[in-house]
Every structure is written in C-alpha cells, then in structure tokens.
Amino acid sequence: MTRRTLLGSFAAVLSVLASGCGSNSITGGSLPPGPNRLAGTAAKATAPDQPVAGAQVVVTDASGAERRATTDASGQFTIAEAAAGPAQVQVTAAGMHTLSLGVELPQAGMVTVALAMVPSDVTVDVQSLVPNPPSIQARIGDRVHVSATPMVGPMHTTSVTPSWVVEGGVGGITHSGMGMAVFQAARTGAGRIVISLGSQQAVVPIEVSP
C-alpha cells in the first residue's frame, strides 16, 4: 500500500461526507440512532503511508450501544447512525496496540478520522503535543497542512505519528507523513481537530467560510 492509496481513501471519505452513505452493525443499547457518520482510515503509526487492513473499529455511545466496522484493504471504514453525544472509539488489529479515542458525535453530520495504530513492539512515552498551526481559518476547498510535534519521555522507543479527528462536520483529514496531516475544508462552520498520541491530546480550532 502507498501514499497514493491513502490519498484515494481520503477522496472516498470526502465523498461519504458529501453523500452521507455507509454501512454498519449495531448491538445493545436503547437510544435511537441519529443521522451521523464516523469515517476515515487506519494507518501504521510508524509508517503512516501504510494502511492497516482488517482492523476492527467499535464505537460505543453513552448508553452502551455498539456499532462496528472493519477497515478495508485501503484502511478505510465508515460507521453510520450512532447516537449523538460522547462516544468511545476502540480499534484493534493484529500486531498493534489497541487504540482508544473519545469523540463527540453530532446529531447530524460527519466526524472524520485518520487513525494511527502503534505496533505492539513500540513503546510510546509522550509528555505533550505541540500543534502547528494552533488554529485554522479556511475556505471551502482549501487544503491545510497540520503538524504535531511530540515532546517525548525516556521510555519512547521510535518515531510515531498521532491520530487525527475532525469534529464539527467541516472537512476531512488524512495522514501526510510522520507527525503531519492534511485537512481539507468541505463545509462552512466551526469545528476542531483533536490530535492524540499516547495519553496526550492537542486541539486545533477550525473555522471554515464559503
């Protein structure tokens, strides 16, 4: 798999953002589903141009309802119509540490992600994350390069890239290199990028205008 494959997946995610299509399964819980989507890709944290195929993605909302998806050969997945509100995303894959993230799902709209799966033989010891730019103002169609510099501790073993989550339904995101991603503005409004690595997070506010 190559960076071109990941960029193709990014285009597919933006297509889902526009069309609102997708498939998923649900178990447990009692809250009615909402017209929202969680979509994106999973890649190897030590080599973000390599998709992780066959990863199991589980979204659990506050009621305990679970929705599941499996990443395809390009590392892409979509989960549709989870209940709005805070949710936990857990991703598992062979040979990788389990990835757990908190997200805020809207009543309607898209949360897009570029997930980074850390190999099981890698130790992540991150003290903080410094994003650049610290905030984004963009117009629809703009592509904005974002980076996150980790301040690492003594147990850190190798370079890894973080996971990126775009909330607010304002656009998509894809890995573009070690510690880097590209945000593409797709809809007007306010949102944010939540960057996660190990136990640390950083937030980049977004404002998209026509």
Short mmCIF file of C-alpha atoms in Angstrom, two decimals:
data_model
loop_
_atom_site.label_atom_id
_atom_site.label_comp_id
_atom_site.label_asym_id
_atom_site.label_seq_id
_atom_site.Cartn_x
_atom_site.Cartn_y
_atom_site.Cartn_z
CA MET A 1 0.00 0.00 0.00
CA THR A 2 1.27 3.50 -0.83
CA ARG A 3 0.59 7.11 -0.04
CA ARG A 4 -1.44 7.22 -3.27
CA THR A 5 -3.71 4.54 -1.80
CA LEU A 6 -4.25 6.62 1.33
CA LEU A 7 -5.00 9.73 -0.72
CA GLY A 8 -7.56 7.72 -2.67
CA SER A 9 -9.13 6.73 0.62
CA PHE A 10 -9.21 10.41 1.64
CA ALA A 11 -11.15 11.23 -1.52
CA ALA A 12 -13.57 8.43 -0.71
CA VAL A 13 -14.09 9.77 2.81
CA LEU A 14 -14.88 13.22 1.41
CA SER A 15 -17.36 11.55 -0.95
CA VAL A 16 -19.07 9.98 2.07
CA LEU A 17 -19.04 13.40 3.75
CA ALA A 18 -20.99 14.77 0.83
CA SER A 19 -23.33 11.84 0.24
CA GLY A 20 -23.97 10.51 3.75
CA CYS A 21 -23.77 6.87 2.65
CA GLY A 22 -22.27 3.97 4.63
CA SER A 23 -22.92 0.68 6.39
CA ASN A 24 -22.51 -0.65 9.92
CA SER A 25 -23.89 -3.06 12.51
CA ILE A 26 -25.30 -2.43 15.99
CA THR A 27 -25.58 -4.42 19.21
CA GLY A 28 -27.08 -3.49 22.59
CA GLY A 29 -28.22 -0.10 23.88
CA SER A 30 -31.58 1.61 23.52
CA LEU A 31 -31.02 5.17 22.25
CA PRO A 32 -32.41 5.82 18.75
CA PRO A 33 -29.76 6.33 16.06
CA GLY A 34 -29.05 9.75 14.60
CA PRO A 35 -28.18 10.69 11.00
CA ASN A 36 -24.43 10.99 11.54
CA ARG A 37 -21.27 9.28 10.27
CA LEU A 38 -17.83 8.40 11.61
CA ALA A 39 -15.49 7.72 8.71
CA GLY A 40 -11.80 7.62 7.97
CA THR A 41 -8.73 5.47 7.64
CA ALA A 42 -6.36 3.50 9.86
CA ALA A 43 -2.62 3.51 9.16
CA LYS A 44 0.55 2.25 10.82
CA ALA A 45 1.84 4.85 13.30
CA THR A 46 5.48 4.12 12.45
CA ALA A 47 4.79 4.29 8.69
CA PRO A 48 1.69 6.43 8.03
CA ASP A 49 1.76 5.67 4.29
CA GLN A 50 0.89 2.03 5.10
CA PRO A 51 -2.84 1.36 5.68
CA VAL A 52 -3.93 -1.15 8.32
CA ALA A 53 -6.42 -3.54 6.73
CA GLY A 54 -8.72 -5.77 8.75
CA ALA A 55 -8.75 -3.57 11.86
CA GLN A 56 -11.89 -3.87 13.99
CA VAL A 57 -13.47 -0.49 14.81
CA VAL A 58 -16.06 -0.34 17.60
CA VAL A 59 -17.96 2.83 18.53
CA THR A 60 -19.69 2.72 21.93
CA ASP A 61 -22.04 5.54 22.96
CA ALA A 62 -23.06 6.57 26.48
CA SER A 63 -25.97 4.09 26.51
CA GLY A 64 -23.70 1.15 25.74
CA ALA A 65 -24.84 0.76 22.12
CA GLU A 66 -22.06 -0.54 19.88
CA ARG A 67 -21.56 -0.09 16.16
CA ARG A 68 -18.82 -1.94 14.35
CA ALA A 69 -16.88 -1.81 11.11
CA THR A 70 -13.79 -3.46 9.62
CA THR A 71 -11.18 -1.50 7.68
CA ASP A 72 -10.81 -2.48 4.04
CA ALA A 73 -7.60 -3.00 2.04
CA SER A 74 -7.07 0.77 1.97
CA GLY A 75 -7.57 1.06 5.74
CA GLN A 76 -10.91 2.79 5.18
CA PHE A 77 -14.11 2.38 7.20
CA THR A 78 -17.48 4.07 7.80
CA ILE A 79 -19.84 3.73 10.76
CA ALA A 80 -23.29 5.26 10.33
CA GLU A 81 -26.11 6.49 12.55
CA ALA A 82 -24.66 6.16 16.04
CA ALA A 83 -26.44 8.02 18.84
CA ALA A 84 -25.36 11.65 19.18
CA GLY A 85 -23.19 12.68 22.12
CA PRO A 86 -19.93 11.48 23.65
CA ALA A 87 -18.68 8.13 22.38
CA GLN A 88 -15.64 5.90 22.69
CA VAL A 89 -13.85 4.54 19.64
CA GLN A 90 -11.77 1.39 20.10
CA VAL A 91 -9.65 -0.04 17.29
CA THR A 92 -7.89 -3.41 17.37
CA ALA A 93 -5.63 -5.05 14.81
CA ALA A 94 -3.20 -7.96 14.80
CA GLY A 95 0.27 -6.92 15.95
CA MET A 96 -0.91 -3.49 17.13
CA HIS A 97 -1.64 -1.86 20.46
CA THR A 98 -5.36 -1.22 21.00
CA LEU A 99 -6.26 2.37 20.12
CA SER A 100 -8.92 4.12 22.21
CA LEU A 101 -10.25 7.61 21.50
CA GLY A 102 -13.10 9.74 22.75
CA VAL A 103 -15.19 11.58 20.16
CA GLU A 104 -18.25 13.83 20.19
CA LEU A 105 -20.82 12.60 17.67
CA PRO A 106 -23.25 15.20 16.28
CA GLN A 107 -26.99 14.84 15.71
CA ALA A 108 -26.20 15.07 12.00
CA GLY A 109 -23.01 15.38 10.01
CA MET A 110 -19.61 13.75 9.81
CA VAL A 111 -16.70 13.08 12.14
CA THR A 112 -13.65 12.14 10.07
CA VAL A 113 -10.54 10.43 11.41
CA ALA A 114 -7.02 9.46 10.39
CA LEU A 115 -6.14 6.81 12.94
CA ALA A 116 -2.58 5.71 13.77
CA MET A 117 -2.08 2.16 15.03
CA VAL A 118 1.09 1.65 17.11
CA PRO A 119 2.90 -1.69 16.62
CA SER A 120 2.90 -3.87 19.72
CA ASP A 121 6.71 -3.81 19.99
CA VAL A 122 6.81 0.02 20.18
CA THR A 123 6.62 1.99 23.44
CA VAL A 124 5.03 5.44 23.31
CA ASP A 125 6.11 7.89 26.03
CA VAL A 126 4.78 11.34 25.09
CA GLN A 127 4.68 14.22 27.57
CA SER A 128 2.87 16.74 25.35
CA LEU A 129 1.90 17.56 21.76
CA VAL A 130 2.53 20.93 20.10
CA PRO A 131 0.29 21.54 17.05
CA ASN A 132 1.12 23.84 14.15
CA PRO A 133 -0.83 25.91 13.22
CA PRO A 134 -2.55 26.40 16.59
CA SER A 135 -5.82 27.27 14.80
CA ILE A 136 -7.18 27.14 11.24
CA GLN A 137 -9.22 29.62 9.23
CA ALA A 138 -10.04 28.23 5.79
CA ARG A 139 -12.42 28.45 2.86
CA ILE A 140 -14.29 25.54 1.31
CA GLY A 141 -11.86 23.54 -0.82
CA ASP A 142 -8.73 24.72 0.99
CA ARG A 143 -6.12 22.13 1.95
CA VAL A 144 -4.27 22.98 5.16
CA HIS A 145 -1.15 21.15 6.32
CA VAL A 146 -1.11 20.46 10.06
CA SER A 147 1.72 19.07 12.17
CA ALA A 148 2.09 17.91 15.75
CA THR A 149 5.47 17.80 17.47
CA PRO A 150 5.62 15.34 20.39
CA MET A 151 7.66 16.10 23.49
CA VAL A 152 8.84 12.58 24.38
CA GLY A 153 9.95 10.95 27.63
CA PRO A 154 12.80 8.49 28.31
CA MET A 155 10.74 5.37 27.56
CA HIS A 156 9.88 6.44 23.99
CA THR A 157 11.40 3.96 21.52
CA THR A 158 10.78 5.23 17.98
CA SER A 159 9.10 7.91 15.88
CA VAL A 160 5.32 7.56 15.64
CA THR A 161 2.60 9.71 14.13
CA PRO A 162 -0.56 10.68 16.06
CA SER A 163 -4.22 10.06 15.34
CA TRP A 164 -6.29 12.95 13.97
CA VAL A 165 -10.03 13.51 14.49
CA VAL A 166 -12.04 16.28 12.77
CA GLU A 167 -15.22 17.17 14.66
CA GLY A 168 -17.92 19.56 13.51
CA GLY A 169 -18.50 18.13 10.03
CA VAL A 170 -16.35 20.82 8.39
CA GLY A 171 -14.00 18.61 6.39
CA GLY A 172 -11.78 15.56 6.11
CA ILE A 173 -8.26 14.67 7.15
CA THR A 174 -5.54 12.27 6.03
CA HIS A 175 -2.03 11.36 7.12
CA SER A 176 0.63 13.10 5.03
CA GLY A 177 3.84 11.96 6.76
CA MET A 178 5.35 11.44 10.16
CA GLY A 179 3.62 13.84 12.55
CA MET A 180 1.75 15.51 9.69
CA ALA A 181 -1.74 15.53 8.20
CA VAL A 182 -3.76 17.45 5.61
CA PHE A 183 -7.15 18.96 6.47
CA GLN A 184 -9.47 19.68 3.53
CA ALA A 185 -12.29 22.13 4.22
CA ALA A 186 -15.61 20.82 2.87
CA ARG A 187 -18.40 22.69 4.70
CA THR A 188 -18.84 26.06 6.36
CA GLY A 189 -18.94 26.23 10.13
CA ALA A 190 -16.85 25.75 13.25
CA GLY A 191 -15.08 22.55 14.20
CA ARG A 192 -11.83 21.28 15.60
CA ILE A 193 -9.03 18.80 15.06
CA VAL A 194 -8.28 16.62 18.08
CA ILE A 195 -4.75 15.19 17.87
CA SER A 196 -3.97 12.17 20.06
CA LEU A 197 -0.79 10.22 20.80
CA GLY A 198 -0.39 8.00 23.83
CA SER A 199 -2.12 9.71 26.75
CA GLN A 200 -1.70 13.21 25.30
CA GLN A 201 -4.04 15.36 23.21
CA ALA A 202 -3.91 18.72 21.46
CA VAL A 203 -6.83 20.65 19.94
CA VAL A 204 -6.77 22.89 16.85
CA PRO A 205 -9.93 25.03 16.43
CA ILE A 206 -11.25 25.34 12.84
CA GLU A 207 -13.40 28.00 11.18
CA VAL A 208 -14.48 27.37 7.58
CA SER A 209 -16.07 30.12 5.48
CA PRO A 210 -17.58 29.94 1.96
#
